[in-house]
Amino acid sequence: MPCESSAYVSDTAPGRGSLRPARSWLHSDAARLPLNGPWRFRLSPTASVAEEFAAEGFDDSDWDDIPVPSHWVLRDDGAHGRPIYTNVQFPFPIDPPHVPDENPTGDYRRHVGIPADWSGTGRVLLRFDGVESLFKVWVNGVEIGSAAGSRLTHEFDVTRAVRPGDNVVAVRVHQWSAASYLEDQDQWWLPGIFRDVTLIARPAAGIEDVWLRTGFEDGRASVDPEITADAAAFPVTLRIPELGVDRTWATAADVVPFDVGGAEPWSAERPRLYDATVSSAAESIALRVGFRTVEIRGDRFLVNGRRVVFHGVNRHEAHPERGRVFDEDHAREDLARMKRFNVNAIRTSHYPPHPRLLDLADELGFWVVLECDLETHGFDKVGWTGNPSDDPAWREAYLDRIRRTVERDKNHPSVVIWSLGNEAGTGSNLAAMSAWVHARDTGRPVHYEGDHTGEYTDVYSRMYASVPEIERIAADDSPATLMNCTPAQSVRQRGKPFLLCEYAHAMGNGPGGLDQYEALVDRHPRLHGGFVWEWRDHGILTTAPDGTPYYGYGGDFGEVVHDANFVMDGLVLSDDVPTPGLYEYKAVVQPIRFAFDADEVAVTNLRHSADTGDLRFVWRVEHEGAVVARGDLDVPVVAAGGTRRVPLPPRHVPVVAAGGTRRVPLPPVPVARDAETWLTLDAVLAAPTSWAPAGHVVATAQSDRSAPRPTPAVRHRSGWRPGNGTLRLGFAEFAGGSLVNLAGRAVTGPRLELFRAPTDNDEGTSDDLEDSDATVAGVSHAELWRREGLDRLTARRLSVTCTADALRTVDRVSAANSAAWVMTESVWSVEGDELELRVEIEPSSGWTTVWPRIGIRFDLPDGAAPVDGVTWFGLGPLESYPDSARAARTGRFSSAVGDLGVDYARPQETGHRAGLRRLTLASADTEVLHVTALADRLGRRPGFTLARHTPQQIARAGHPYELPDSTTTYLIVDAAQHGLGSRSCGPDVRPGFALRPEARTIRLRLARA
């Protein structure tokens, strides 16, 4: 047989042949045969391969087996190619609609036994829920059709080709096609049949489609039904047993809207669902109905009449071994994890998810922005020349994508906004998509961030806008024009609800500054929150040359072009471990807030619709981190959004109406004279839910009840004399003025440390530098630090002096080829049974950039046993940085050294704990050394990092397995750290958290364990 022409891979049409119109993804009792499981598989390097494989009698015995669903590049250790990661780049020439001849093409075959009783059905459909990218289908050698739109559902009518008994289904899948230009979505390119395949017997008098539009307004629920069926399907009956609904429509003309009595509304906080069936004599369809009304009123986005604040995440489908293959148990746990971390919304970036995910979103409760399978970001490289979004040749492809998105998922109450896609420029095809949605669904608004001037969308949306810019967006009286807008367009956009469809780029260690965004949302009702980019890292599990497993990113699979670790930008690591950034997010967006005022606390409920009846309020008092008292706080039920103040001490706190805050008396707090006293108040679940156990902490706050205690003054000494610095002070030994032994262990230090292993945000070159201390646009802080030599400082000792019980050294610290320097004066002194170390750090003029840290480092060689554990009193239990400390609380914590940091896919700064009071180092469960950190003259406390690698070693590693073997533990005590920000793809560190060179003091007291 001659080779098949591959010209159709460059066809912009969304499908050919017996492709059916889009409809809802329904739970029907009509007969079906799942075709998931092993298929025969062959991979060819080009699309121009003969189609003889589709014939019934073709011999595929020498082919491989492959499971469906799966991605062929994730199977058999690269035997069928490797995954490719790009963010903006196209991994093929920009030559629309054409793709290269080198086009991996997978052929699939399997036999299907069709029951004899299917011969009497009306039609037989073959459904594909997800195939990347273009595919063609044959049944029993008969060509059925082709389709494109990788994350969309396609159904083919195969009635003419099937028969009772054995049938052969053949599918050809091309990795690249014209459709690939529309699917450049910051993710791995993963070809194959990756979602379910199903053969469906459609009854002759079946129900083709159902849409139960619901509403809830002024306490009244309603249903506006749409039934798509032939006249033979009627009568059709709708039943909602729990609400007593039992309606039969004799004809299509009888299907009209009606009210429902006694229904409760659906919301993300109270996802009340009702089981419903829509039945004919031939078929019954099961749905779960949620009653809610979505509307835009002025510049407010409302559900059931109340403003919605999206505390959301962008969610890709990603798994380190399965890729985008759906696993319901994993997805359910993923969504439950979101709920536990106060996430209430999902943007399905940048395509519709597996349809079952939306069933879970309905059930667990999320506001969903459902996004179409569309992004053409690679055209940015050529100034958007040739972008399909404004080319009439692509119009039908665009419209087909939005039709299949909306029609499939229109029944889900969780879906409250339709999104046209992402980063596809702008143009008439996007406007046509919006017009189609507006005509089809009047009950949900349309979103698309790229419509900067608001020509065809209903909400104003931006990505990675800075805090000052959002303040200008929120202000009616701001004279500033908005990005890419004229003054008139700016007025138009300020009249709409605003949301951040992407912000707070969660790449590596970060993001920082989340609380400042939340504060703006609190102040300005027009602002409706946003969606962090993104939920999880997309690492693919692979192995290093020595067999060490690790999570690979762009470039780890031999890609010709790639975008490195930009795919590792989630609040959850690839192995499902929440990052400190997720804990910070939970704390910032917690729906219950506490404001302490003397002996009372204001409890504010920021939820959309749920009162506090599901919560208990528990308190505890700690002295130096040790619990001395605890109990329950009697907080009457607070309505959603309520405000009311009750004077203290009341004998009875009345119920608070909507819009109120309650003031309730706090328990007596036993205050210690010689120890810090902290009161902690938690709001916890009173009973288990489907996503968390009873006692799960929803919100928390602390109040410092400590009695004032002065910091010990520095003891004045005189009589300093020059010396060689080789001496013993207490339990410390020095040689040449440098520490060499402490409490019987080899120790070196302190040495000045100004460097940290750059975070992804430190390496970021985003040019959004408003309110930034970045000194060179387009150049990262990390690059400037390397230019300044902060990673390679050297010291010259200027003097060594001593007294009978003290040692003082002065060093000048600088870097090769740098005239800027730092003077450090270190004073060791005996203070009773303790040693005190005071380090004065004084920079010269001439430093031109922010510093990553101001700290001192001690090296603790392993010796007989390594320092492998620490207990501390300070902020914890997780790491904290200047602009990411809301999740931290003051207490006493313990950890193994290996658990203090986060295993980011690219090693970087991690593990810093701020607000240090005391720490104890341990080796093999034996305490080694006690360290007390004293506040400086402004009350500022240092932080610490304890790790098995230096910042320089970490900075040189591209993956965890590249870190060298270590024989030393490193303790860094920081007077200050630079913030984290979000500059990997967004704003830089805000000025209040940026660390400019400055003089600082570090004072430590050391004692034997």
PDB file of C-alpha atoms in Angstrom, residues 8-11 92 97-100 103 132-135 147-150 174-183 189 394 401:
ATOM      1  CA  TYR A   8      -3.975  16.621   6.797  1.00  0.00           C
ATOM      2  CA  VAL A   9      -1.747  17.220   9.826  1.00  0.00           C
ATOM      3  CA  SER A  10      -1.545  20.830   8.639  1.00  0.00           C
ATOM      4  CA  ASP A  11      -5.321  21.170   8.276  1.00  0.00           C
ATOM      5  CA  PHE A  92       9.131  23.008  16.061  1.00  0.00           C
ATOM      6  CA  PRO A  97      -0.156  25.711  10.010  1.00  0.00           C
ATOM      7  CA  HIS A  98       2.672  23.381   8.973  1.00  0.00           C
ATOM      8  CA  VAL A  99       4.715  21.060  11.172  1.00  0.00           C
ATOM      9  CA  PRO A 100       7.934  19.181  10.408  1.00  0.00           C
ATOM     10  CA  ASN A 103       6.591  14.019  13.370  1.00  0.00           C
ATOM     11  CA  GLU A 132      -2.607  14.580  21.922  1.00  0.00           C
ATOM     12  CA  SER A 133      -2.504  15.968  19.330  1.00  0.00           C
ATOM     13  CA  LEU A 134      -4.283  15.008  16.065  1.00  0.00           C
ATOM     14  CA  PHE A 135      -5.803  11.572  15.629  1.00  0.00           C
ATOM     15  CA  ALA A 147     -10.189  15.236  15.340  1.00  0.00           C
ATOM     16  CA  ALA A 148      -7.905  17.728  17.084  1.00  0.00           C
ATOM     17  CA  GLY A 149      -8.127  19.420  20.441  1.00  0.00           C
ATOM     18  CA  SER A 150      -6.047  17.388  22.846  1.00  0.00           C
ATOM     19  CA  HIS A 174       0.379  12.461  15.435  1.00  0.00           C
ATOM     20  CA  GLN A 175       2.486  14.307  17.993  1.00  0.00           C
ATOM     21  CA  TRP A 176       2.515  17.498  15.915  1.00  0.00           C
ATOM     22  CA  SER A 177      -0.263  19.034  13.859  1.00  0.00           C
ATOM     23  CA  ALA A 178      -1.755  22.394  13.059  1.00  0.00           C
ATOM     24  CA  ALA A 179      -3.533  22.063  16.407  1.00  0.00           C
ATOM     25  CA  SER A 180      -0.161  22.150  18.181  1.00  0.00           C
ATOM     26  CA  TYR A 181       0.031  25.870  17.420  1.00  0.00           C
ATOM     27  CA  LEU A 182      -3.051  26.275  19.625  1.00  0.00           C
ATOM     28  CA  GLU A 183      -1.706  24.177  22.518  1.00  0.00           C
ATOM     29  CA  TRP A 189       4.368  17.943  25.378  1.00  0.00           C
ATOM     30  CA  TRP A 394      -8.618  29.336  12.242  1.00  0.00           C
ATOM     31  CA  ARG A 401     -12.775  24.346  21.089  1.00  0.00           C
TER      32      ARG A 401
END
